[in-house]
mmCIF file of C-alpha atoms and ligand atoms in Angstrom:
data_model
loop_
_atom_site.group_PDB
_atom_site.id
_atom_site.type_symbol
_atom_site.label_atom_id
_atom_site.label_comp_id
_atom_site.label_asym_id
_atom_site.label_seq_id
_atom_site.Cartn_x
_atom_site.Cartn_y
_atom_site.Cartn_z
ATOM 1 C CA UNK L 33 0.065 -0.054 -0.032
ATOM 2 C CA UNK L 34 1.009 3.737 -0.244
ATOM 3 C CA UNK L 35 0.867 5.983 2.632
ATOM 4 C CA UNK L 36 -0.515 9.585 2.553
ATOM 5 C CA UNK L 37 2.918 10.796 1.156
ATOM 6 C CA UNK L 38 2.978 8.088 -1.631
ATOM 7 C CA UNK L 39 5.610 6.005 0.110
ATOM 8 C CA UNK L 40 5.266 2.320 -0.622
ATOM 9 C CA UNK L 41 4.710 0.407 2.734
ATOM 10 C CA UNK L 42 5.819 -3.301 2.112
ATOM 11 C CA UNK L 43 7.856 -4.195 5.295
ATOM 12 C CA UNK L 44 6.765 -4.942 8.878
ATOM 13 C CA UNK L 45 9.158 -5.385 11.669
ATOM 14 C CA UNK L 46 7.430 -7.760 14.205
ATOM 15 C CA UNK L 47 8.857 -7.833 17.900
ATOM 16 C CA UNK L 48 8.064 -11.100 19.428
ATOM 17 C CA UNK L 49 9.432 -10.375 23.044
ATOM 18 C CA UNK L 50 10.674 -7.483 25.179
ATOM 19 C CA UNK L 51 13.133 -9.982 26.884
ATOM 20 C CA UNK L 52 16.840 -10.140 26.015
ATOM 21 C CA UNK L 53 19.880 -12.289 27.014
ATOM 22 C CA UNK L 54 22.043 -9.050 26.736
ATOM 23 C CA UNK L 55 22.026 -5.644 28.253
ATOM 24 C CA UNK L 56 23.562 -3.413 25.483
ATOM 25 C CA UNK L 57 24.511 -0.190 27.240
ATOM 26 C CA UNK L 58 22.475 1.924 24.615
ATOM 27 C CA UNK L 59 19.417 -0.223 24.662
ATOM 28 C CA UNK L 60 18.673 -2.138 27.942
ATOM 29 C CA UNK L 61 19.269 -0.833 31.434
ATOM 30 C CA UNK L 62 21.651 -3.059 33.489
ATOM 31 C CA UNK L 63 18.968 -4.097 35.758
ATOM 32 C CA UNK L 64 16.616 -5.037 32.882
ATOM 33 C CA UNK L 65 13.147 -3.273 32.203
ATOM 34 C CA UNK L 66 9.792 -3.817 33.683
ATOM 35 C CA UNK L 67 8.679 -6.636 31.571
ATOM 36 C CA UNK L 68 5.224 -6.955 29.791
ATOM 37 C CA UNK L 69 3.178 -9.512 31.540
ATOM 38 C CA UNK L 70 3.175 -12.888 29.393
ATOM 39 C CA UNK L 71 -0.617 -12.524 29.058
ATOM 40 C CA UNK L 72 -0.218 -9.287 27.162
ATOM 41 C CA UNK L 73 2.338 -10.622 24.785
ATOM 42 C CA UNK L 74 0.786 -11.766 21.433
ATOM 43 C CA UNK L 75 0.680 -15.478 20.714
ATOM 44 C CA UNK L 76 2.048 -16.802 17.663
ATOM 45 C CA UNK L 77 -1.421 -17.389 16.296
ATOM 46 C CA UNK L 78 -2.218 -13.631 16.863
ATOM 47 C CA UNK L 79 1.043 -12.541 15.343
ATOM 48 C CA UNK L 80 0.139 -14.689 12.324
ATOM 49 C CA UNK L 81 -3.324 -13.093 12.122
ATOM 50 C CA UNK L 82 -1.720 -9.614 12.151
ATOM 51 C CA UNK L 83 0.699 -10.644 9.389
ATOM 52 C CA UNK L 84 -1.877 -12.141 7.294
ATOM 53 C CA UNK L 85 -3.975 -8.900 7.629
ATOM 54 C CA UNK L 86 -0.818 -6.891 6.725
ATOM 55 C CA UNK L 87 -0.157 -9.176 3.792
ATOM 56 C CA UNK L 88 -3.679 -8.194 2.487
ATOM 57 C CA UNK L 89 -2.668 -4.565 2.344
ATOM 58 C CA UNK L 90 0.695 -5.010 0.621
ATOM 59 C CA UNK L 91 3.193 -5.955 3.273
ATOM 60 C CA UNK L 92 5.452 -8.509 1.643
ATOM 61 C CA UNK L 93 8.579 -8.679 3.965
ATOM 62 C CA UNK L 94 8.721 -9.459 7.635
ATOM 63 C CA UNK L 95 11.390 -9.026 10.075
ATOM 64 C CA UNK L 96 11.320 -10.806 13.250
ATOM 65 C CA UNK L 97 12.981 -8.910 16.072
ATOM 66 C CA UNK L 98 12.828 -8.015 19.806
ATOM 67 C CA UNK L 99 14.182 -7.802 22.492
ATOM 68 C CA UNK L 100 16.127 -10.866 21.446
ATOM 69 C CA UNK L 101 13.740 -12.930 19.212
ATOM 70 C CA UNK L 102 15.708 -16.268 19.746
ATOM 71 C CA UNK L 103 14.878 -16.201 23.469
ATOM 72 C CA UNK L 104 11.188 -16.691 22.527
ATOM 73 C CA UNK L 105 10.350 -20.524 22.766
ATOM 74 C CA UNK L 106 9.710 -22.215 19.501
ATOM 75 C CA UNK L 107 10.375 -19.220 17.407
ATOM 76 C CA UNK L 108 11.240 -21.420 14.292
ATOM 77 C CA UNK L 109 7.493 -22.371 14.313
ATOM 78 C CA UNK L 110 6.410 -18.657 14.138
ATOM 79 C CA UNK L 111 8.947 -18.158 11.211
ATOM 80 C CA UNK L 112 7.401 -21.294 9.434
ATOM 81 C CA UNK L 113 3.834 -19.904 10.159
ATOM 82 C CA UNK L 114 4.586 -16.349 8.850
ATOM 83 C CA UNK L 115 6.504 -17.518 5.807
ATOM 84 C CA UNK L 116 3.499 -19.701 4.633
ATOM 85 C CA UNK L 117 1.171 -16.868 4.589
ATOM 86 C CA UNK L 118 -0.251 -15.814 1.086
ATOM 87 C CA UNK L 119 1.538 -12.695 0.007
ATOM 88 C CA UNK L 120 4.480 -12.858 2.377
ATOM 89 C CA UNK L 121 7.683 -13.271 0.200
ATOM 90 C CA UNK L 122 10.558 -12.840 2.754
ATOM 91 C CA UNK L 123 10.919 -13.623 6.431
ATOM 92 C CA UNK L 124 14.105 -12.464 7.998
ATOM 93 C CA UNK L 125 15.544 -12.180 11.613
ATOM 94 C CA UNK L 126 17.572 -9.742 13.537
ATOM 95 C CA UNK L 127 19.513 -11.306 16.538
ATOM 96 C CA UNK L 128 22.409 -10.745 18.768
ATOM 97 C CA UNK L 129 23.615 -14.224 17.708
ATOM 98 C CA UNK L 130 24.001 -15.781 21.036
ATOM 99 C CA UNK L 131 21.483 -18.509 20.431
ATOM 100 C CA UNK L 132 21.865 -18.704 16.614
ATOM 101 C CA UNK L 133 24.369 -21.593 16.180
ATOM 102 C CA UNK L 134 22.264 -24.060 18.146
ATOM 103 C CA UNK L 135 19.077 -22.995 16.371
ATOM 104 C CA UNK L 136 20.377 -22.336 12.794
ATOM 105 C CA UNK L 137 19.356 -25.504 11.292
ATOM 106 C CA UNK L 138 15.741 -25.426 12.642
ATOM 107 C CA UNK L 139 15.537 -21.735 11.472
ATOM 108 C CA UNK L 140 16.708 -22.427 7.825
ATOM 109 C CA UNK L 141 14.315 -25.403 7.631
ATOM 110 C CA UNK L 142 11.415 -23.202 8.839
ATOM 111 C CA UNK L 143 12.176 -21.035 5.816
ATOM 112 C CA UNK L 144 14.209 -18.056 7.260
ATOM 113 C CA UNK L 145 15.504 -16.090 4.267
ATOM 114 C CA UNK L 146 18.274 -14.018 5.908
ATOM 115 C CA UNK L 147 19.736 -12.991 9.149
ATOM 116 C CA UNK L 148 21.035 -9.775 10.645
ATOM 117 C CA UNK L 149 23.512 -9.988 13.451
ATOM 118 C CA UNK L 150 24.125 -7.018 15.907
ATOM 119 C CA UNK L 151 27.943 -6.846 16.447
ATOM 120 C CA UNK L 152 29.564 -3.450 17.634
ATOM 121 C CA UNK L 153 33.149 -4.761 18.146
ATOM 122 C CA UNK L 154 35.703 -7.429 17.464
ATOM 123 C CA UNK L 155 37.275 -7.192 20.853
ATOM 124 C CA UNK L 156 36.190 -9.469 23.594
ATOM 125 C CA UNK L 157 36.724 -6.946 26.468
ATOM 126 C CA UNK L 158 34.836 -4.107 24.601
ATOM 127 C CA UNK L 159 32.184 -6.553 23.574
ATOM 128 C CA UNK L 160 31.588 -7.223 27.304
ATOM 129 C CA UNK L 161 31.700 -3.705 28.106
ATOM 130 C CA UNK L 162 28.951 -2.918 25.474
ATOM 131 C CA UNK L 163 26.828 -5.915 26.159
ATOM 132 C CA UNK L 164 27.534 -6.751 29.786
ATOM 133 C CA UNK L 165 28.343 -10.347 28.579
ATOM 134 C CA UNK L 166 31.522 -12.217 27.605
ATOM 135 C CA UNK L 167 30.138 -13.748 24.444
ATOM 136 C CA UNK L 168 31.968 -12.462 21.375
ATOM 137 C CA UNK L 169 33.062 -15.857 20.144
ATOM 138 C CA UNK L 170 29.393 -17.024 20.021
ATOM 139 C CA UNK L 171 28.470 -14.224 17.784
ATOM 140 C CA UNK L 172 31.495 -14.738 15.500
ATOM 141 C CA UNK L 173 30.771 -18.349 15.293
ATOM 142 C CA UNK L 174 27.243 -17.540 14.496
ATOM 143 C CA UNK L 175 28.118 -15.292 11.674
ATOM 144 C CA UNK L 176 30.435 -17.751 10.049
ATOM 145 C CA UNK L 177 27.873 -20.520 10.293
ATOM 146 C CA UNK L 178 25.291 -18.433 8.576
ATOM 147 C CA UNK L 179 27.836 -17.713 5.758
ATOM 148 C CA UNK L 180 28.634 -21.462 5.477
ATOM 149 C CA UNK L 181 24.962 -22.347 5.298
ATOM 150 C CA UNK L 182 24.595 -20.001 2.411
ATOM 151 C CA UNK L 183 22.089 -17.843 4.498
ATOM 152 C CA UNK L 184 22.307 -14.249 3.483
ATOM 153 C CA UNK L 185 23.764 -12.474 6.394
ATOM 154 C CA UNK L 186 24.326 -8.853 7.441
ATOM 155 C CA UNK L 187 26.077 -7.301 10.502
ATOM 156 C CA UNK L 188 24.847 -4.209 12.142
ATOM 157 C CA UNK L 189 27.124 -2.027 14.147
ATOM 158 C CA UNK L 190 26.181 1.207 16.047
ATOM 159 C CA UNK L 191 29.382 3.471 16.304
ATOM 160 C CA UNK L 192 29.889 4.995 19.560
ATOM 161 C CA UNK L 193 32.647 7.367 20.803
ATOM 162 C CA UNK L 194 34.777 5.961 23.630
ATOM 163 C CA UNK L 195 33.472 2.357 22.727
ATOM 164 C CA UNK L 196 34.105 1.078 19.303
ATOM 165 C CA UNK L 197 35.588 3.685 16.939
ATOM 166 C CA UNK L 198 38.739 1.647 16.813
ATOM 167 C CA UNK L 199 36.733 -1.360 15.690
ATOM 168 C CA UNK L 200 34.955 0.074 12.657
ATOM 169 C CA UNK L 201 37.580 -0.805 10.068
ATOM 170 C CA UNK L 202 38.035 -4.255 11.591
ATOM 171 C CA UNK L 203 34.230 -4.859 11.382
ATOM 172 C CA UNK L 204 34.086 -3.411 7.829
ATOM 173 C CA UNK L 205 36.898 -5.867 6.939
ATOM 174 C CA UNK L 206 34.410 -8.784 7.754
ATOM 175 C CA UNK L 207 32.912 -8.126 4.356
ATOM 176 C CA UNK L 208 36.347 -8.466 2.540
ATOM 177 C CA UNK L 209 36.603 -12.117 3.022
ATOM 178 C CA UNK L 210 32.871 -13.001 3.310
ATOM 179 C CA UNK L 211 29.922 -12.487 1.252
ATOM 180 C CA UNK L 212 27.985 -10.412 3.617
ATOM 181 C CA UNK L 213 27.068 -6.774 4.340
ATOM 182 C CA UNK L 214 28.457 -4.866 7.278
ATOM 183 C CA UNK L 215 26.153 -1.974 8.127
ATOM 184 C CA UNK L 216 26.699 1.074 10.228
ATOM 185 C CA UNK L 217 23.782 2.478 11.975
ATOM 186 C CA UNK L 218 23.709 5.976 13.423
ATOM 187 C CA UNK L 219 22.722 6.027 17.143
ATOM 188 C CA UNK L 220 19.136 7.227 17.567
ATOM 189 C CA UNK L 221 18.408 9.314 20.739
ATOM 190 C CA UNK L 222 15.720 6.670 21.685
ATOM 191 C CA UNK L 223 15.800 5.579 25.433
ATOM 192 C CA UNK L 224 19.440 4.874 26.592
ATOM 193 C CA UNK L 225 20.588 6.145 23.155
ATOM 194 C CA UNK L 226 20.058 9.642 24.387
ATOM 195 C CA UNK L 227 23.201 9.106 26.495
ATOM 196 C CA UNK L 228 25.257 8.877 23.447
ATOM 197 C CA UNK L 229 26.507 11.341 20.774
ATOM 198 C CA UNK L 230 25.575 10.102 17.207
ATOM 199 C CA UNK L 231 28.741 9.338 15.158
ATOM 200 C CA UNK L 232 27.672 10.354 11.634
ATOM 201 C CA UNK L 233 27.939 7.951 8.564
ATOM 202 C CA UNK L 234 30.240 10.275 6.704
ATOM 203 C CA UNK L 235 32.875 10.033 9.468
ATOM 204 C CA UNK L 236 32.659 6.143 9.459
ATOM 205 C CA UNK L 237 32.752 5.978 5.643
ATOM 206 C CA UNK L 238 35.912 8.214 5.583
ATOM 207 C CA UNK L 239 37.709 6.098 8.135
ATOM 208 C CA UNK L 240 36.861 2.828 6.278
ATOM 209 C CA UNK L 241 37.941 4.368 3.040
ATOM 210 C CA UNK L 242 41.129 5.493 4.547
ATOM 211 C CA UNK L 243 41.841 1.729 5.318
ATOM 212 C CA UNK L 244 40.394 -0.028 2.190
ATOM 213 C CA UNK L 245 40.476 2.435 -0.518
ATOM 214 C CA UNK L 246 37.810 4.647 -2.294
ATOM 215 C CA UNK L 247 34.403 2.941 -2.475
ATOM 216 C CA UNK L 248 31.945 2.796 -5.275
ATOM 217 C CA UNK L 249 28.257 3.532 -4.352
ATOM 218 C CA UNK L 250 26.392 0.173 -5.070
ATOM 219 C CA UNK L 251 23.411 0.205 -7.436
ATOM 220 C CA UNK L 252 22.480 -2.960 -6.081
ATOM 221 C CA UNK L 253 19.612 -2.918 -3.402
ATOM 222 C CA UNK L 254 20.535 -5.126 -0.499
ATOM 223 C CA UNK L 255 17.753 -5.776 1.960
ATOM 224 C CA UNK L 256 14.694 -4.107 2.877
ATOM 225 C CA UNK L 257 15.237 -0.502 3.761
ATOM 226 C CA UNK L 258 16.852 2.839 3.334
ATOM 227 C CA UNK L 259 20.584 1.624 3.866
ATOM 228 C CA UNK L 260 23.011 3.064 1.226
ATOM 229 C CA UNK L 261 25.555 0.480 0.158
ATOM 230 C CA UNK L 262 29.219 0.753 -1.089
ATOM 231 C CA UNK L 263 31.546 -1.693 -2.821
ATOM 232 C CA UNK L 264 35.215 -1.529 -1.523
ATOM 233 C CA UNK L 265 37.990 -2.845 -3.771
ATOM 234 C CA UNK L 266 38.618 -6.412 -3.489
ATOM 235 C CA UNK L 267 35.599 -7.049 -1.121
ATOM 236 C CA UNK L 268 33.261 -10.029 -1.483
ATOM 237 C CA UNK L 269 30.567 -8.296 0.465
ATOM 238 C CA UNK L 270 29.549 -4.719 0.854
ATOM 239 C CA UNK L 271 29.380 -2.004 3.499
ATOM 240 C CA UNK L 272 26.141 -0.107 4.200
ATOM 241 C CA UNK L 273 25.182 2.902 6.132
ATOM 242 C CA UNK L 274 21.815 3.754 7.815
ATOM 243 C CA UNK L 275 21.865 7.422 8.466
ATOM 244 C CA UNK L 276 18.722 7.966 10.662
ATOM 245 C CA UNK L 277 20.040 11.193 12.006
ATOM 246 C CA UNK L 278 22.273 12.874 9.382
ATOM 247 C CA UNK L 279 20.612 11.407 6.243
ATOM 248 C CA UNK L 280 17.559 11.870 4.291
ATOM 249 C CA UNK L 281 15.999 8.741 5.723
ATOM 250 C CA UNK L 282 12.208 9.124 6.040
ATOM 251 C CA UNK L 283 11.422 9.861 2.544
ATOM 252 C CA UNK L 284 12.274 6.335 1.629
ATOM 253 C CA UNK L 285 10.834 4.746 4.715
ATOM 254 C CA UNK L 286 8.842 1.650 3.712
ATOM 255 C CA UNK L 287 8.240 0.055 7.170
ATOM 256 C CA UNK L 288 5.829 -0.184 10.088
ATOM 257 C CA UNK L 289 6.237 -2.154 13.330
ATOM 258 C CA UNK L 290 4.298 -4.429 15.631
ATOM 259 C CA UNK L 291 5.235 -4.420 19.275
ATOM 260 C CA UNK L 292 5.276 -7.654 21.241
ATOM 261 C CA UNK L 293 2.023 -6.458 22.935
ATOM 262 C CA UNK L 294 0.312 -5.893 19.674
ATOM 263 C CA UNK L 295 0.662 -2.242 19.066
ATOM 264 C CA UNK L 296 0.943 -1.061 15.439
ATOM 265 C CA UNK L 297 3.631 1.740 15.042
ATOM 266 C CA UNK L 298 3.873 3.580 11.624
ATOM 267 C CA UNK L 299 7.059 5.177 12.973
ATOM 268 C CA UNK L 300 9.691 3.903 15.229
ATOM 269 C CA UNK L 301 10.162 7.263 16.730
ATOM 270 C CA UNK L 302 6.626 8.582 17.424
ATOM 271 C CA UNK L 303 4.412 7.550 20.303
ATOM 272 C CA UNK L 304 1.339 7.123 18.069
ATOM 273 C CA UNK L 305 0.273 3.487 17.864
ATOM 274 C CA UNK L 306 -2.803 1.386 17.414
ATOM 275 C CA UNK L 307 -3.715 -1.390 19.892
ATOM 276 C CA UNK L 308 -4.486 -4.453 17.910
ATOM 277 C CA UNK L 309 -4.382 -6.822 20.771
ATOM 278 C CA UNK L 310 -7.813 -5.960 21.865
ATOM 279 C CA UNK L 311 -9.151 -6.168 18.266
ATOM 280 C CA UNK L 312 -7.686 -9.642 18.052
ATOM 281 C CA UNK L 313 -8.826 -10.842 21.278
ATOM 282 C CA UNK L 314 -12.514 -9.525 20.587
ATOM 283 C CA UNK L 315 -12.573 -11.548 17.438
ATOM 284 C CA UNK L 316 -12.435 -8.593 14.900
ATOM 285 C CA UNK L 317 -12.707 -10.267 11.294
ATOM 286 C CA UNK L 318 -9.555 -10.280 9.220
ATOM 287 C CA UNK L 319 -10.885 -7.944 6.560
ATOM 288 C CA UNK L 320 -11.794 -5.276 9.226
ATOM 289 C CA UNK L 321 -8.516 -5.732 10.904
ATOM 290 C CA UNK L 322 -6.756 -5.095 7.646
ATOM 291 C CA UNK L 323 -8.925 -2.031 6.965
ATOM 292 C CA UNK L 324 -8.148 -0.509 10.284
ATOM 293 C CA UNK L 325 -4.483 -1.126 9.903
ATOM 294 C CA UNK L 326 -4.505 0.613 6.343
ATOM 295 C CA UNK L 327 -6.130 3.528 7.654
ATOM 296 C CA UNK L 328 -3.568 3.924 10.554
ATOM 297 C CA UNK L 329 -0.588 3.322 8.320
ATOM 298 C CA UNK L 330 -1.825 5.714 5.735
ATOM 299 C CA UNK L 331 -1.340 8.511 8.093
ATOM 300 C CA UNK L 332 2.367 7.605 8.769
ATOM 301 C CA UNK L 333 4.169 10.611 9.830
ATOM 302 C CA UNK L 334 6.358 12.574 7.334
ATOM 303 C CA UNK L 335 9.503 12.213 9.414
ATOM 304 C CA UNK L 336 10.769 11.048 12.722
ATOM 305 C CA UNK L 337 10.793 13.590 15.659
ATOM 306 C CA UNK L 338 14.086 12.398 16.965
ATOM 307 C CA UNK L 339 15.639 15.762 16.819
ATOM 308 C CA UNK L 340 12.924 17.314 18.811
ATOM 309 C CA UNK L 341 13.112 17.840 22.572
ATOM 310 C CA UNK L 342 11.881 15.159 24.893
ATOM 311 C CA UNK L 343 8.144 15.168 25.597
ATOM 312 C CA UNK L 344 7.214 16.357 22.079
ATOM 313 C CA UNK L 345 5.534 13.054 20.952
ATOM 314 C CA UNK L 346 8.834 11.258 20.544
ATOM 315 C CA UNK L 347 8.789 7.723 21.729
ATOM 316 C CA UNK L 348 10.046 7.514 25.159
ATOM 317 C CA UNK L 349 10.436 3.827 25.688
ATOM 318 C CA UNK L 350 13.643 1.841 25.402
ATOM 319 C CA UNK L 351 14.466 0.263 22.022
ATOM 320 C CA UNK L 352 14.128 -3.044 23.548
ATOM 321 C CA UNK L 353 10.524 -2.413 24.310
ATOM 322 C CA UNK L 354 9.708 -0.968 20.958
ATOM 323 C CA UNK L 355 11.424 -3.661 18.902
ATOM 324 C CA UNK L 356 14.516 -2.172 17.130
HETATM 325 N N1 SAM U 253 18.298 -8.261 19.966
HETATM 326 C C1 SAM U 253 18.399 -8.146 18.551
HETATM 327 C C2 SAM U 253 19.611 -7.422 18.138
HETATM 328 O O1 SAM U 253 20.394 -6.902 18.914
HETATM 329 O O2 SAM U 253 19.770 -7.583 16.907
HETATM 330 C C3 SAM U 253 17.148 -7.384 18.145
HETATM 331 C C4 SAM U 253 16.604 -6.212 18.701
HETATM 332 S S1 SAM U 253 17.780 -4.854 18.767
HETATM 333 C C5 SAM U 253 16.852 -3.625 19.503
HETATM 334 C C6 SAM U 253 17.779 -4.193 16.994
HETATM 335 C C7 SAM U 253 18.907 -3.329 16.767
HETATM 336 O O3 SAM U 253 18.653 -2.051 17.268
HETATM 337 C C8 SAM U 253 20.380 -3.739 17.130
HETATM 338 O O4 SAM U 253 21.128 -3.830 15.983
HETATM 339 C C9 SAM U 253 20.684 -2.582 17.999
HETATM 340 O O5 SAM U 253 22.160 -2.354 17.767
HETATM 341 C C10 SAM U 253 19.893 -1.313 17.469
HETATM 342 N N2 SAM U 253 19.641 -0.352 18.460
HETATM 343 C C11 SAM U 253 19.290 -0.458 19.657
HETATM 344 N N3 SAM U 253 19.223 0.780 20.302
HETATM 345 C C12 SAM U 253 19.617 1.636 19.272
HETATM 346 C C13 SAM U 253 19.650 3.129 19.162
HETATM 347 N N4 SAM U 253 19.321 3.765 20.312
HETATM 348 N N5 SAM U 253 19.979 3.719 18.011
HETATM 349 C C14 SAM U 253 20.287 2.813 16.942
HETATM 350 N N6 SAM U 253 20.225 1.473 16.977
HETATM 351 C C15 SAM U 253 19.952 0.920 18.126
HETATM 352 FE FE1 SF4 U 254 19.289 -6.979 23.534
HETATM 353 FE FE2 SF4 U 254 19.484 -6.377 21.044
HETATM 354 FE FE3 SF4 U 254 18.868 -4.430 22.831
HETATM 355 FE FE4 SF4 U 254 21.281 -5.448 22.672
HETATM 356 S S1 SF4 U 254 20.495 -4.359 21.106
HETATM 357 S S2 SF4 U 254 20.126 -5.273 24.569
HETATM 358 S S3 SF4 U 254 20.884 -7.672 22.115
HETATM 359 S S4 SF4 U 254 17.672 -6.020 22.220
#
């Protein structure tokens, strides 16, 4: 479908949990968050009903996210269910990778089309400082397993001063030997992200170019969204940039979100949401659900309000609660 500004909306990010087995400093407080009660989290059957209603209005690609999606029990069964829905062409996953290796086979068998791993550093101590867990090897093993399996893989890194600026070229270098995309995502001032200064994509691009040579902007579209990709000399994979703060980001936005407690959010960075859980639990017929979703999505805001002061309608939850 098109929204009020003519943007094609064909991509839905579905958060399946607000729980996580890491505590990344920009996403989750050390002591965790007040969790959504289990009874308020959508069941797989309810998520599939929303995804089917979304497919009726033109959603073709689904990303399973969280919190950490792999901590939700039987997640492969949800992937299988969503993948089988009429109109859904691609189901992908974004994960911190800790549980990926042990689940990889069942995820692939369920029909998973691609996987994104979040990885901000290649140094075990810095990994622990950022995520509060000593688990770098697990993530690196998971990335290599996905590549060996032929599952399209991306690595997502959020550059942060005083944390990982020394790792950016090393991370980009993962795409030299491997056919994967390494993407740098500008820190957004959401939740704990407000405590960090955004490191702009241009800075990161210059630093990587200084190490690997001048890149060529890629004509190839890789993935679902507004990332810009570059090819570096001799690289098997590519390097991408998601410039949520410094770039023209919203004009090409094609996505909506579903939170784990069933709220439809047309924009990550705006508090406006539509409660679908009540409709699902009150037995609203599928076509009416679709219609309601379409009207709400049509009014998707022109742009995010992240640059505005707190309290101006900007989303005030943590990323782990919204579903990044
Ligand atoms: N746990 C999974 C993971 O880490 O991939 C999925 C959820 S996580 C919230 C999704 C992505 O959001 C991660 O790549 C994370 O780095 C990113 N993220 C979290 N907080 C952010 C912020 N304030 N600005 C930009 N990206 C953020
Ligand atoms: Fe968990 Fe992902 Fe947030 Fe890190 S970024 S705390 S892995 S949800």
